[in-house]
Short mmCIF file of C-alpha atoms in Angstrom, two decimals:
data_model
loop_
_atom_site.label_atom_id
_atom_site.label_comp_id
_atom_site.label_asym_id
_atom_site.label_seq_id
_atom_site.Cartn_x
_atom_site.Cartn_y
_atom_site.Cartn_z
CA VAL A 1 30.42 140.63 -46.48
CA LEU A 2 28.04 137.96 -45.11
CA ARG A 3 27.26 140.02 -42.01
CA GLU A 4 26.37 143.00 -44.22
CA LEU A 5 23.92 140.76 -46.11
CA GLY A 6 22.17 139.83 -42.86
CA VAL A 7 23.83 136.47 -42.16
CA HIS A 8 24.43 136.05 -38.43
CA THR A 9 26.02 133.33 -36.33
CA ASP A 10 23.98 134.03 -33.20
CA LYS A 11 22.14 131.11 -31.60
CA ALA A 12 18.70 130.76 -30.02
CA TRP A 13 17.10 127.89 -28.13
CA GLY A 14 13.42 127.48 -27.43
CA PHE A 15 10.70 125.18 -26.17
CA ASP A 16 7.16 124.79 -27.56
CA LEU A 17 4.36 122.43 -26.52
CA ALA A 18 1.32 121.25 -28.48
CA THR A 19 -1.35 118.59 -28.33
CA GLU A 20 -3.97 117.40 -30.80
CA TYR A 21 -7.16 115.36 -30.49
CA SER A 22 -8.39 113.68 -33.67
CA CYS A 23 -11.53 111.61 -34.24
CA VAL A 24 -11.83 109.81 -37.59
CA LYS A 25 -15.09 108.25 -38.74
CA THR A 26 -15.84 106.55 -42.06
CA ALA A 27 -16.30 109.72 -44.13
CA SER A 28 -15.37 112.50 -41.70
CA GLU A 29 -12.61 113.71 -39.43
CA PHE A 30 -12.65 116.17 -36.52
CA ALA A 31 -9.49 117.63 -34.98
CA LEU A 32 -8.89 119.99 -32.06
CA SER A 33 -5.48 121.31 -31.04
CA VAL A 34 -3.83 123.62 -28.54
CA SER A 35 -0.30 124.96 -28.85
CA MET A 36 1.91 127.01 -26.58
CA LEU A 37 4.80 128.65 -28.44
CA ASP A 38 7.93 130.22 -26.99
CA ILE A 39 7.39 128.81 -23.51
CA TYR A 40 11.13 129.14 -22.98
CA THR A 41 13.50 131.04 -25.24
CA LYS A 42 17.22 131.64 -24.71
CA PHE A 43 19.28 133.80 -27.04
CA ASP A 44 23.07 133.32 -27.21
CA VAL A 45 24.12 136.69 -28.63
CA PRO A 46 26.80 139.23 -27.74
CA GLU A 47 25.90 141.60 -24.92
CA ASP A 48 26.07 144.64 -27.21
CA LYS A 49 22.97 143.44 -29.10
CA THR A 50 19.44 144.19 -28.01
CA LEU A 51 16.73 141.75 -29.01
CA PRO A 52 12.97 142.27 -29.00
CA GLU A 53 11.03 140.37 -26.36
CA GLN A 54 9.74 136.96 -27.48
CA PRO A 55 6.49 136.53 -25.49
CA MET A 56 4.74 133.19 -25.16
CA THR A 57 1.66 132.67 -27.33
CA THR A 58 -1.19 130.21 -26.86
CA ASN A 59 -3.28 129.12 -29.85
CA LEU A 60 -6.48 127.06 -30.15
CA GLY A 61 -7.65 125.52 -33.42
CA MET A 62 -10.16 123.04 -34.82
CA SER A 63 -11.10 121.49 -38.17
CA TYR A 64 -13.82 119.29 -39.61
CA LYS A 65 -13.40 117.39 -42.88
CA ILE A 66 -15.94 115.36 -44.80
CA ASN A 67 -15.11 113.07 -47.72
CA LEU A 68 -17.77 112.67 -50.39
CA GLY A 69 -16.08 110.17 -52.68
CA ILE A 70 -13.78 112.07 -55.03
CA LEU A 71 -14.84 115.41 -53.52
CA SER A 72 -13.90 116.59 -50.03
CA ALA A 73 -14.69 119.67 -47.96
CA GLN A 74 -12.89 120.97 -44.89
CA PHE A 75 -13.71 123.81 -42.49
CA SER A 76 -11.11 125.09 -40.05
CA ALA A 77 -10.94 127.88 -37.48
CA ASP A 78 -8.50 129.11 -34.88
CA ILE A 79 -8.12 131.78 -32.27
CA ALA A 80 -4.55 132.98 -31.88
CA PRO A 81 -2.93 134.27 -29.77
CA ILE A 82 -5.46 133.90 -26.96
CA ASN A 83 -3.14 135.10 -24.17
CA ARG A 84 -2.21 138.56 -25.48
CA GLY A 85 -5.36 140.51 -24.61
CA LEU A 86 -6.28 141.31 -28.22
CA PRO A 87 -9.89 141.77 -29.34
CA VAL A 88 -11.46 138.59 -30.74
CA SER A 89 -11.75 140.27 -34.16
CA GLN A 90 -7.93 140.34 -34.36
CA MET A 91 -7.48 136.74 -33.20
CA PHE A 92 -10.11 134.85 -35.20
CA HIS A 93 -9.20 133.03 -38.44
CA ALA A 94 -11.41 130.69 -40.48
CA GLY A 95 -10.87 128.72 -43.66
CA PHE A 96 -12.69 126.48 -46.10
CA GLU A 97 -11.28 124.02 -48.66
CA LEU A 98 -13.21 122.26 -51.41
CA GLY A 99 -11.20 119.80 -53.40
CA THR A 100 -10.44 116.64 -55.28
CA PRO A 101 -7.25 114.57 -55.01
CA VAL A 102 -5.67 116.77 -57.73
CA ILE A 103 -7.01 120.32 -57.27
CA SER A 104 -8.44 122.25 -54.33
CA LEU A 105 -10.00 125.69 -53.98
CA LEU A 106 -9.22 127.59 -50.79
CA THR A 107 -10.84 130.55 -49.08
CA GLY A 108 -10.46 132.11 -45.67
CA TYR A 109 -11.05 135.03 -43.40
CA GLY A 110 -8.68 136.67 -40.93
CA PRO A 111 -8.02 140.03 -39.33
CA GLY A 112 -6.89 141.50 -42.67
CA GLY A 113 -9.96 140.36 -44.59
CA PHE A 114 -10.68 137.54 -47.01
CA SER A 115 -8.14 135.29 -48.71
CA TYR A 116 -8.45 132.87 -51.60
CA GLY A 117 -6.30 130.49 -53.57
CA ALA A 118 -5.86 127.11 -55.20
CA GLU A 119 -3.72 124.03 -54.71
CA VAL A 120 -2.61 121.56 -57.38
CA ASP A 121 -1.19 118.21 -56.28
CA LEU A 122 0.49 116.25 -59.08
CA PHE A 123 2.00 113.19 -57.39
CA PHE A 124 5.41 114.44 -56.16
CA VAL A 125 4.89 118.13 -57.06
CA ARG A 126 2.56 120.40 -55.15
CA VAL A 127 1.84 124.04 -56.05
CA ILE A 128 -0.20 126.44 -53.92
CA GLY A 129 -1.04 129.97 -54.97
CA GLY A 130 -3.18 132.58 -53.31
CA PHE A 131 -3.95 136.14 -52.36
CA TYR A 132 -4.51 137.46 -48.86
CA HIS A 133 -4.42 140.64 -46.81
CA GLY A 134 -1.98 141.29 -44.00
CA ILE A 135 -2.18 143.83 -41.21
CA MET A 136 0.89 145.88 -40.31
CA GLY A 137 1.48 148.60 -37.80
CA PRO A 138 -0.06 149.52 -34.47
CA THR A 139 -3.34 148.05 -33.24
CA LYS A 140 -5.00 151.49 -33.18
CA ASP A 141 -4.59 152.43 -36.88
CA PRO A 142 -3.22 149.36 -38.69
CA ILE A 143 -2.37 149.29 -42.39
CA THR A 144 -3.93 146.51 -44.48
CA GLN A 145 -1.83 145.31 -47.43
CA GLY A 146 -2.77 142.90 -50.22
CA ARG A 147 -0.23 140.12 -50.76
CA GLY A 148 0.22 137.13 -53.01
CA ILE A 149 2.12 133.89 -52.54
CA ILE A 150 3.22 130.97 -54.70
CA TYR A 151 4.51 127.86 -52.94
CA VAL A 152 6.13 125.02 -54.91
CA SER A 153 7.08 121.76 -53.22
CA LEU A 154 9.15 119.28 -55.23
CA LEU A 155 9.35 115.64 -54.18
CA ASP A 156 6.36 116.24 -51.90
CA PHE A 157 5.25 113.05 -50.12
CA SER A 158 4.28 111.76 -46.71
CA LEU A 159 4.53 108.41 -44.97
CA ASP A 160 2.00 107.14 -42.45
CA LEU A 161 3.84 104.76 -40.15
#
């Protein structure tokens, strides 16, 4: 019954690598990162199964945040994947966040178009909701679909050690 529902016992092993540079000043922060995903992937599955290829991807991203007392603003952008030979218009993503410690407004742009949303952070509960467009299908005539998401995180906290 579990196999019919999509539960599998196959195993996969992989290796990723990433680095980040961060520069924090009194009221601002700049970050730059590079990641290489699926550098090595090994699937432990029966020989009668065929699996799609898992090619390596390389991503480059940056962000700049400025704190203005209770109000903060952050701009971020990335190009991903940069090693697949796609046009820049299909790799470029940008985002902007304007917020307070409790609520933030989010907007962005990607290959599917614009996205927007909001985040509410109430101590140990965080809720994010938004709408965005996703691209499906071939690169020649892709289909753009509108999508929505609601993310709820209970007992949400972080520790800086």
